[in-house]
Amino acid sequence: MFFTSLIWGAGIYWVAIHPPMIDLPQHASQVVLLRDMLAGESPWERLVYVNLWTPYLIGYGLALSLSTVMPVTLALKLLLSLAYLGFVALCVLLRRHFDGDPRLDWLFLFGSVSFASQWGFFTFLVSAPIALAFILVADRYGQRLSLARGAIVLALGLLLLISHGLAFVFAWLIGAALLIARAWPRARRLAAALAPHALLGLACLLYFLRSRRLEAALGAPEGDLVWSQNVWRPVQVFSYSIGATHEAWMVVAIVLLLCAPWLLGLRIAWRSLSKWLPFAAVLVVLLATPAEAFATAFLYHRFAMFLLPAYAWMFTLPARPTPGAHGPVLRQLAAAALMALTCWAVLGVHTLRAWRFDKEEADFRAVLAAVAPGERALGLIFDRGSDAAHHWGTYVHQASWYQAEKGGFVDFNFAWFAPQVARFRPGMGPPVKHMFEWYPERFDWQTHRGRDYRYFFVRRGPRMPPNLFEAADCAPLETARSGLWTVYERQACPSSTAPSDRASPGPT
């Protein structure tokens, strides 16, 4: 039953043609831009360049390789499924490393439905198993110090650093804390033992300083420091481990999952610092770190996927029940069944929502099929929410599938952001900058250079102004409509001139 559930969790990414993962179309667009530029076939090289100074090299590199033999959407789904399987496998290895109870492995199956997954944090999800692998080798290094193990910690840490910066900082801090906890009695060797971690910290600092200078030179959006402290945050962070919303059924599911180890008769090994230190670290991240900084949103939310695994690692194996102790045995069987049923309920809800989203999203696929490839487009999403996916922001970046699947270039574009592998060249970034995607009602034809775009992907909603293209010399005309989606096409006026930063020919 566990392995069937494992395959179920990995298969959730495949239920919908376009999974209801908010940022995923932007990541797919980055992979396509990278592939076409490296092949010398991109019509958008005037706008963007390949940025190898990125911590996303592993995720994008793997996706790039797969995208040469299959559509980019399938490549990302395959990597996400493999990353999920790797995440569960590393959770099991860490559970064995900490001498945990194998019956708690059910708590490892929610990575594909966590906050990070529903928001489509592709590179973070790919880096998650690498982060767990680093924690494992770092603690083994702390148990038995050796030059060879230190070298493995350093090598894996560098691999993690080019996988995802936030995941690196998270795992690096836990690995260093575990080493200190293990090696503290051998204080004379502690300074030397910390050498691999010190080198990794220095590498991370150099990357950070270099990236800040680059951002200042490019004039990229800085973003604000947002803490998002409220009395409900402790409840919210637990619900983020099984979804990106706050619903009553999620609270019930979390309570049942948290109670299961106690019903099994397990207890937290408080005397073993290394067993509960990862859980304490996850709690600190979830409860005491900012929500947004350096133009990166949802900083702490994504780490909720580590919460239930770290919780399970704290518990020790129970003593075997004595013959005739039917009460405890029955209670333990009931607790194990409760975990399985709760897992199936959570996976079932998300599977049903993905299936319904696939039907709801058919309207977008219809208008996408009606437009020509390889053009500049702007997404104006006035209704961002999805009733099927039960999330207020599912469609924020949906227009970017046009860039990923039809070779166009869509704004708002992740090319503004520091970690991305395809970045705007200095002076070539459009006026559609960070946070514009949340406020399309601010669109102004002159301010946002509407003449640069051939297509406008519009999802109608209550905030949509009555005359969207009021200041246009020749108003765009409707090209395709399905459901809430409409695509408008810019029309050429007799006195029109070529767009200022367009790299491919436009309509005449």
Coordinates of C-alpha atoms in Angstrom, one line a residue:
M1 CA 0.0 0.0 0.0
F2 CA 2.9 2.4 0.8
F3 CA 4.5 1.9 -2.6
T4 CA 1.2 2.2 -4.4
S5 CA 0.7 5.5 -2.6
L6 CA 4.3 6.6 -3.5
I7 CA 3.5 6.1 -7.2
W8 CA 0.2 7.9 -6.7
G9 CA 2.1 10.9 -5.3
A10 CA 4.6 10.9 -8.1
G11 CA 1.7 10.7 -10.7
I12 CA -0.2 13.8 -9.5
Y13 CA 2.0 15.9 -11.8
W14 CA 0.6 14.0 -14.8
V15 CA -3.1 14.3 -14.1
A16 CA -3.5 17.7 -16.0
I17 CA -1.9 18.6 -19.3
H18 CA -0.7 21.8 -17.6
P19 CA -0.5 21.1 -13.9
P20 CA -2.1 23.7 -11.6
M21 CA 1.4 24.8 -10.4
I22 CA 1.5 28.6 -10.5
D23 CA 5.2 29.3 -11.4
L24 CA 5.7 26.2 -13.6
P25 CA 5.0 27.9 -17.0
Q26 CA 7.6 30.6 -16.2
H27 CA 10.2 27.9 -15.4
A28 CA 9.3 26.0 -18.6
S29 CA 9.8 29.3 -20.5
Q30 CA 13.2 29.7 -19.0
V31 CA 14.2 26.2 -20.2
V32 CA 13.0 27.0 -23.8
L33 CA 14.9 30.3 -23.8
L34 CA 18.1 28.6 -22.7
R35 CA 17.8 25.8 -25.2
D36 CA 17.1 28.1 -28.1
M37 CA 19.9 30.5 -27.2
L38 CA 22.5 27.8 -26.8
A39 CA 21.4 26.4 -30.2
G40 CA 21.7 29.8 -31.8
E41 CA 18.0 29.7 -32.8
S42 CA 16.4 32.2 -30.4
P43 CA 14.7 35.3 -31.9
W44 CA 14.9 37.0 -28.5
E45 CA 18.7 37.3 -28.1
R46 CA 18.4 41.1 -28.4
L47 CA 16.3 41.0 -25.2
V48 CA 18.0 38.4 -23.0
Y49 CA 21.3 36.6 -22.4
V50 CA 22.4 33.4 -20.8
N51 CA 23.2 33.9 -17.1
L52 CA 25.5 31.2 -15.8
W53 CA 25.8 33.0 -12.5
T54 CA 22.7 31.3 -11.2
P55 CA 22.0 28.8 -8.4
Y56 CA 19.5 27.0 -10.6
L57 CA 21.9 25.2 -12.9
I58 CA 21.0 21.7 -11.8
G59 CA 17.3 21.9 -12.3
Y60 CA 17.5 23.9 -15.5
G61 CA 20.4 21.8 -16.8
L62 CA 18.5 18.6 -16.4
A63 CA 15.3 20.0 -17.9
L64 CA 17.4 21.4 -20.8
S65 CA 18.8 17.9 -21.6
L66 CA 15.3 16.3 -21.5
S67 CA 13.7 19.1 -23.5
T68 CA 15.9 18.1 -26.5
V69 CA 14.1 14.8 -26.8
M70 CA 10.6 15.6 -25.5
P71 CA 8.3 18.6 -25.1
V72 CA 9.4 20.8 -22.3
T73 CA 6.1 20.3 -20.4
L74 CA 6.8 16.5 -20.2
A75 CA 10.4 17.1 -19.3
L76 CA 9.4 19.2 -16.3
K77 CA 6.8 16.7 -15.2
L78 CA 9.3 13.8 -15.4
L79 CA 11.9 15.7 -13.4
L80 CA 9.2 16.6 -10.8
S81 CA 8.2 13.0 -10.4
L82 CA 11.8 11.8 -10.1
A83 CA 12.5 14.5 -7.6
Y84 CA 9.5 13.5 -5.5
L85 CA 10.7 9.8 -5.5
G86 CA 14.2 11.0 -4.6
F87 CA 12.8 13.1 -1.8
V88 CA 10.9 10.2 -0.3
A89 CA 13.9 7.9 -0.7
L90 CA 16.2 10.3 1.2
C91 CA 13.5 10.8 3.9
V92 CA 13.6 7.0 4.4
L93 CA 17.4 6.9 4.5
L94 CA 17.4 9.7 7.1
R95 CA 14.8 7.9 9.1
R96 CA 17.0 4.8 9.1
H97 CA 20.0 7.0 10.0
F98 CA 18.2 8.4 13.0
D99 CA 16.9 4.9 14.0
G100 CA 13.3 5.9 13.4
D101 CA 10.1 3.8 13.1
P102 CA 9.4 2.6 9.5
R103 CA 5.7 2.9 10.1
L104 CA 6.1 6.7 10.0
D105 CA 7.3 6.6 6.4
W106 CA 3.7 7.6 5.5
L107 CA 4.6 11.1 6.7
F108 CA 7.1 11.4 3.8
L109 CA 4.5 11.2 1.0
F110 CA 3.2 14.8 0.8
G111 CA 6.0 16.5 -1.1
S112 CA 4.0 16.6 -4.4
V113 CA 1.1 18.4 -2.8
S114 CA 2.9 20.8 -0.5
F115 CA 3.0 24.6 -0.7
A116 CA 6.2 24.5 -2.9
S117 CA 4.6 22.0 -5.3
Q118 CA 1.3 23.9 -5.7
W119 CA 3.2 27.1 -6.3
G120 CA 5.4 25.4 -8.9
F121 CA 8.7 26.1 -7.3
F122 CA 10.4 23.8 -9.9
T123 CA 14.1 24.4 -9.1
F124 CA 13.4 24.2 -5.3
L125 CA 11.6 20.9 -5.7
V126 CA 14.4 19.4 -7.7
S127 CA 16.9 20.6 -5.1
A128 CA 15.0 19.1 -2.1
P129 CA 16.4 15.6 -2.4
I130 CA 19.9 17.0 -2.8
A131 CA 19.3 19.1 0.4
L132 CA 18.3 15.9 2.3
A133 CA 21.3 14.1 0.9
F134 CA 23.6 16.9 2.2
I135 CA 22.0 16.7 5.7
L136 CA 22.6 12.9 5.7
V137 CA 26.3 13.0 4.6
A138 CA 26.9 16.0 6.9
D139 CA 25.6 14.1 10.0
R140 CA 27.6 11.0 9.0
Y141 CA 30.7 13.2 8.8
G142 CA 29.9 14.5 12.3
Q143 CA 29.6 10.9 13.6
R144 CA 33.0 9.9 12.2
L145 CA 35.3 12.7 11.1
S146 CA 37.6 11.9 8.2
L147 CA 39.1 13.7 5.3
A148 CA 37.2 11.7 2.7
R149 CA 33.8 12.4 4.4
G150 CA 34.7 16.0 4.7
A151 CA 35.4 16.1 0.9
I152 CA 32.0 14.5 0.2
V153 CA 30.3 17.2 2.3
L154 CA 32.1 19.9 0.4
A155 CA 31.4 18.4 -3.0
L156 CA 27.7 17.8 -2.3
G157 CA 27.4 21.2 -0.7
L158 CA 28.7 22.9 -3.9
L159 CA 26.3 20.8 -5.9
L160 CA 23.4 22.0 -3.7
L161 CA 24.6 25.6 -4.0
I162 CA 24.2 25.5 -7.8
S163 CA 20.8 23.8 -7.4
H164 CA 19.0 26.3 -5.2
G165 CA 20.4 29.1 -2.9
L166 CA 17.6 28.9 -0.3
A167 CA 17.8 25.1 -0.1
F168 CA 21.5 25.4 0.3
V169 CA 21.4 27.8 3.2
F170 CA 18.7 25.7 4.9
A171 CA 20.6 22.4 4.6
W172 CA 24.0 24.0 5.3
L173 CA 22.8 25.4 8.6
I174 CA 21.3 22.1 9.7
G175 CA 24.4 20.2 8.6
A176 CA 26.7 22.6 10.5
A177 CA 24.5 22.4 13.6
L178 CA 24.5 18.6 13.6
L179 CA 28.3 18.6 13.3
I180 CA 28.7 20.9 16.2
A181 CA 26.2 18.8 18.3
R182 CA 28.1 15.6 17.4
A183 CA 31.7 16.9 17.7
W184 CA 31.3 19.2 20.7
P185 CA 32.8 16.7 23.1
R186 CA 35.9 16.6 20.8
A187 CA 36.3 20.4 20.9
R188 CA 39.9 20.3 19.9
R189 CA 39.0 18.9 16.5
L190 CA 35.9 21.0 16.0
A191 CA 37.5 23.9 14.3
A192 CA 39.2 21.6 11.8
A193 CA 36.0 19.6 11.3
L194 CA 34.1 22.7 10.4
A195 CA 36.4 23.5 7.5
P196 CA 34.1 22.0 4.8
H197 CA 31.2 24.0 6.1
A198 CA 33.3 27.2 6.4
L199 CA 34.3 26.8 2.7
L200 CA 30.7 26.3 1.7
G201 CA 29.7 29.4 3.7
L202 CA 32.4 31.4 2.0
A203 CA 31.2 30.2 -1.5
C204 CA 27.6 31.2 -0.7
L205 CA 28.7 34.7 0.6
L206 CA 30.8 35.3 -2.6
Y207 CA 27.8 34.3 -4.8
F208 CA 25.5 36.6 -2.8
L209 CA 27.8 39.6 -3.0
R210 CA 28.3 39.0 -6.7
S211 CA 24.6 38.7 -7.4
R212 CA 23.8 42.0 -5.6
R213 CA 26.3 43.9 -7.7
L214 CA 24.8 42.4 -10.8
E215 CA 21.3 43.3 -9.8
A216 CA 22.4 46.9 -9.1
A217 CA 24.0 47.1 -12.6
L218 CA 20.9 45.7 -14.3
G219 CA 18.4 47.9 -12.3
A220 CA 16.3 44.8 -11.5
P221 CA 13.5 45.2 -8.9
E222 CA 14.7 45.0 -5.3
G223 CA 11.5 44.0 -3.5
D224 CA 10.6 44.7 0.1
L225 CA 11.4 42.9 3.3
V226 CA 8.1 41.4 4.5
W227 CA 7.8 39.4 7.7
S228 CA 4.1 38.4 7.6
Q229 CA 3.8 37.8 11.3
N230 CA 0.3 36.9 12.6
V231 CA -1.3 34.7 15.3
W232 CA -2.4 32.2 12.7
R233 CA 1.1 31.6 11.3
P234 CA 1.8 28.5 13.4
V235 CA -1.3 26.9 12.1
Q236 CA -0.7 28.0 8.5
V237 CA 2.8 26.6 8.3
F238 CA 1.6 23.1 9.3
S239 CA -1.1 23.2 6.6
Y240 CA 1.5 24.3 4.0
S241 CA 3.0 20.8 4.3
I242 CA -0.1 19.3 2.5
G243 CA -1.2 22.3 0.4
A244 CA -1.0 26.0 -0.4
T245 CA -4.3 27.1 1.2
H246 CA -5.9 27.1 4.6
E247 CA -9.0 24.9 4.7
A248 CA -10.7 23.1 7.6
W249 CA -10.1 19.6 6.2
M250 CA -6.4 20.3 6.0
V251 CA -6.2 21.2 9.7
V252 CA -8.0 18.0 10.6
A253 CA -5.6 16.0 8.4
I254 CA -2.6 17.6 10.0
V255 CA -3.8 17.0 13.5
L256 CA -4.4 13.3 12.7
L257 CA -0.9 13.0 11.2
L258 CA 0.7 14.7 14.1
C259 CA -1.1 12.4 16.6
A260 CA -0.2 9.2 14.8
P261 CA 3.3 8.7 16.3
W262 CA 1.9 9.1 19.8
L263 CA -0.9 6.6 19.1
L264 CA 1.7 4.2 17.9
G265 CA 3.3 4.4 21.3
L266 CA 6.4 6.3 20.1
R267 CA 8.1 9.0 22.1
I268 CA 10.4 11.8 21.1
A269 CA 14.1 11.1 21.8
W270 CA 14.8 14.3 23.7
R271 CA 18.2 13.1 24.9
S272 CA 19.4 12.6 21.3
L273 CA 20.0 16.2 20.1
S274 CA 20.7 15.1 16.5
K275 CA 17.3 13.5 16.2
W276 CA 15.1 16.5 17.0
L277 CA 17.5 19.3 15.8
P278 CA 16.3 19.2 12.1
F279 CA 12.7 19.6 13.3
A280 CA 13.6 22.5 15.5
A281 CA 15.5 24.1 12.6
V282 CA 12.4 23.7 10.3
L283 CA 10.2 25.3 12.9
V284 CA 12.6 28.3 13.3
V285 CA 12.6 28.8 9.5
L286 CA 8.8 28.5 9.3
L287 CA 8.0 30.8 12.3
A288 CA 10.8 33.3 12.5
T289 CA 12.0 34.1 8.9
P290 CA 10.7 36.7 6.5
A291 CA 8.0 36.0 4.0
E292 CA 9.7 38.0 1.2
A293 CA 13.2 39.5 0.7
F294 CA 15.4 40.4 -2.3
A295 CA 12.5 40.2 -4.8
T296 CA 11.9 36.6 -3.7
A297 CA 8.5 35.8 -2.4
F298 CA 7.3 32.9 -0.1
L299 CA 10.7 32.4 1.5
Y300 CA 9.6 30.4 4.5
H301 CA 6.4 28.8 3.1
R302 CA 8.3 26.4 0.8
F303 CA 10.1 24.7 3.7
A304 CA 6.9 23.3 5.0
M305 CA 7.5 20.2 2.8
F306 CA 10.3 19.2 5.3
L307 CA 8.1 19.6 8.4
L308 CA 6.4 16.2 8.6
P309 CA 9.6 14.3 7.6
A310 CA 11.6 16.1 10.3
Y311 CA 8.8 15.4 12.8
A312 CA 8.9 11.7 12.1
W313 CA 12.7 11.5 12.5
M314 CA 12.4 12.6 16.2
F315 CA 10.6 9.5 17.3
T316 CA 12.3 6.3 18.6
L317 CA 11.4 2.7 17.8
P318 CA 8.9 1.3 20.3
A319 CA 9.6 -1.7 22.5
R320 CA 8.0 -4.8 21.2
P321 CA 4.6 -5.5 22.8
T322 CA 4.5 -8.4 25.2
P323 CA 2.3 -11.4 24.3
G324 CA -1.3 -10.8 25.2
A325 CA -1.0 -7.0 25.0
H326 CA -3.8 -6.8 22.5
G327 CA -4.8 -3.2 23.5
P328 CA -1.6 -1.5 22.5
V329 CA -1.3 -3.7 19.4
L330 CA -4.9 -2.8 18.2
R331 CA -4.2 0.8 18.9
Q332 CA -1.1 0.7 16.9
L333 CA -2.9 -1.0 14.0
A334 CA -5.6 1.7 14.1
A335 CA -2.9 4.5 14.1
A336 CA -1.2 3.0 11.1
A337 CA -4.5 2.7 9.3
L338 CA -5.3 6.3 10.2
M339 CA -2.0 7.5 8.7
A340 CA -2.7 5.6 5.5
L341 CA -6.3 6.8 5.2
T342 CA -5.3 10.4 5.9
C343 CA -2.6 10.2 3.2
W344 CA -5.1 8.8 0.7
A345 CA -7.6 11.5 1.5
V346 CA -5.0 14.3 1.0
L347 CA -3.7 12.8 -2.3
G348 CA -7.3 12.2 -3.4
V349 CA -8.3 15.8 -2.9
H350 CA -5.4 17.1 -4.8
T351 CA -5.8 14.5 -7.6
L352 CA -9.5 15.5 -8.0
R353 CA -8.6 19.1 -8.1
A354 CA -5.9 18.6 -10.8
W355 CA -8.4 16.6 -12.9
R356 CA -11.0 19.3 -12.6
F357 CA -8.4 22.0 -13.4
D358 CA -7.5 20.1 -16.6
K359 CA -11.1 20.5 -17.7
E360 CA -11.3 24.1 -16.6
E361 CA -8.0 25.0 -18.3
A362 CA -9.3 23.7 -21.7
D363 CA -10.5 27.2 -22.4
F364 CA -6.9 28.5 -22.3
R365 CA -5.6 25.6 -24.4
A366 CA -8.2 26.5 -27.0
V367 CA -7.1 30.2 -27.4
L368 CA -3.4 29.1 -27.2
A369 CA -4.0 26.8 -30.2
A370 CA -5.5 29.7 -32.2
V371 CA -2.5 32.1 -32.2
A372 CA 0.7 32.1 -34.3
P373 CA 4.0 31.0 -32.8
G374 CA 7.0 33.1 -32.1
E375 CA 5.5 36.5 -31.2
R376 CA 5.7 38.9 -28.3
A377 CA 2.8 38.7 -25.9
L378 CA 1.5 40.3 -22.8
G379 CA -0.6 38.5 -20.1
L380 CA -3.4 40.5 -18.5
I381 CA -4.9 38.2 -15.9
F382 CA -7.8 40.0 -14.2
D383 CA -9.2 36.8 -12.7
R384 CA -6.2 34.9 -11.3
G385 CA -8.1 32.3 -9.3
S386 CA -9.2 28.8 -10.2
D387 CA -12.4 27.3 -8.7
A388 CA -11.2 23.8 -9.8
A389 CA -7.7 24.1 -8.1
H390 CA -9.1 26.0 -5.1
H391 CA -6.4 28.7 -5.3
W392 CA -6.6 32.4 -5.7
G393 CA -3.4 32.7 -7.9
T394 CA -3.4 29.6 -10.2
Y395 CA -3.6 31.5 -13.5
V396 CA -1.1 34.3 -12.7
H397 CA 1.5 33.1 -15.1
Q398 CA -0.6 30.9 -17.3
A399 CA 0.1 33.0 -20.4
S400 CA 3.7 32.0 -20.2
W401 CA 2.8 28.6 -21.6
Y402 CA 2.7 30.5 -25.0
Q403 CA 6.4 31.2 -24.6
A404 CA 7.2 27.6 -23.4
E405 CA 5.2 25.8 -26.1
K406 CA 5.0 28.1 -29.0
G407 CA 8.4 30.0 -28.9
G408 CA 7.0 33.4 -28.2
F409 CA 8.1 35.8 -25.4
V410 CA 5.6 36.7 -22.7
D411 CA 5.5 39.5 -20.1
F412 CA 5.5 39.5 -17.1
N413 CA 8.7 37.5 -17.5
F414 CA 10.9 35.8 -14.9
A415 CA 13.9 37.2 -16.9
W416 CA 13.8 40.1 -14.4
F417 CA 14.9 37.9 -11.5
A418 CA 18.5 37.3 -10.3
P419 CA 18.4 33.4 -10.1
Q420 CA 17.1 32.9 -13.6
V421 CA 19.3 31.4 -16.3
A422 CA 17.9 33.8 -19.0
R423 CA 18.1 37.4 -17.9
F424 CA 17.1 40.7 -19.6
R425 CA 20.1 42.6 -21.1
P426 CA 20.8 46.0 -19.5
G427 CA 18.3 48.5 -20.9
M428 CA 16.2 45.9 -22.6
G429 CA 13.8 45.1 -19.8
P430 CA 10.2 46.1 -20.5
P431 CA 8.2 48.5 -18.3
V432 CA 6.2 45.4 -17.1
K433 CA 8.3 44.7 -14.0
H434 CA 8.0 42.9 -10.7
M435 CA 4.5 42.8 -9.2
F436 CA 2.8 44.0 -12.4
E437 CA 1.4 40.5 -12.8
W438 CA -0.7 41.2 -9.6
Y439 CA -2.1 44.5 -10.9
P440 CA -3.0 44.2 -14.6
E441 CA -5.6 47.0 -14.2
R442 CA -2.7 49.4 -14.1
F443 CA -1.9 48.6 -17.8
D444 CA -1.5 51.7 -19.9
W445 CA -0.9 51.4 -23.6
Q446 CA 1.7 54.2 -23.7
T447 CA 3.4 53.6 -20.3
H448 CA 3.7 49.9 -20.9
R449 CA 4.5 50.1 -24.6
G450 CA 1.6 48.2 -25.9
R451 CA 2.9 48.5 -29.5
D452 CA 5.7 46.1 -28.6
Y453 CA 3.2 43.2 -28.3
R454 CA 1.3 41.4 -31.0
Y455 CA -0.9 39.3 -28.7
F456 CA -2.6 40.1 -25.4
F457 CA -3.8 37.1 -23.4
V458 CA -6.7 38.3 -21.2
R459 CA -8.5 36.4 -18.6
R460 CA -11.6 38.5 -17.8
G461 CA -12.5 39.4 -14.2
P462 CA -14.2 42.0 -12.1
R463 CA -11.2 44.3 -12.1
M464 CA -11.0 44.5 -15.9
P465 CA -11.5 48.1 -17.1
P466 CA -14.3 48.8 -19.7
N467 CA -11.8 50.0 -22.3
L468 CA -8.6 48.1 -21.9
F469 CA -6.8 49.6 -24.9
E470 CA -8.1 53.1 -24.6
A471 CA -4.9 54.9 -25.6
A472 CA -4.0 52.6 -28.5
D473 CA -3.8 54.3 -32.0
C474 CA -5.5 51.2 -33.5
A475 CA -7.1 49.1 -30.8
P476 CA -6.2 45.4 -30.8
L477 CA -9.0 43.1 -32.2
E478 CA -10.2 39.9 -30.7
T479 CA -8.5 36.8 -32.3
A480 CA -9.8 34.0 -30.1
R481 CA -12.2 33.6 -27.2
S482 CA -13.1 30.6 -25.0
G483 CA -14.6 30.8 -21.6
L484 CA -13.0 33.6 -19.6
W485 CA -10.0 33.7 -22.0
T486 CA -9.7 36.1 -24.9
V487 CA -6.7 36.8 -27.1
Y488 CA -6.4 40.2 -28.7
E489 CA -4.1 40.9 -31.6
R490 CA -2.5 44.3 -32.3
Q491 CA -3.5 45.9 -35.5
A492 CA -1.1 47.9 -37.7
C493 CA -2.1 51.6 -38.2
P494 CA -1.0 53.3 -41.5
S495 CA 1.5 55.4 -39.6
S496 CA 2.8 52.6 -37.3
T497 CA 6.5 52.0 -36.8
A498 CA 8.3 48.8 -35.8
P499 CA 8.3 48.0 -32.0
S500 CA 11.4 49.3 -30.3
D501 CA 12.7 46.0 -28.8
R502 CA 11.1 43.3 -31.0
A503 CA 13.4 40.7 -32.3
S504 CA 11.1 39.0 -34.8
P505 CA 8.9 40.5 -37.5
G506 CA 5.4 41.6 -36.6
P507 CA 2.2 41.8 -38.5
T508 CA 2.0 44.4 -41.3

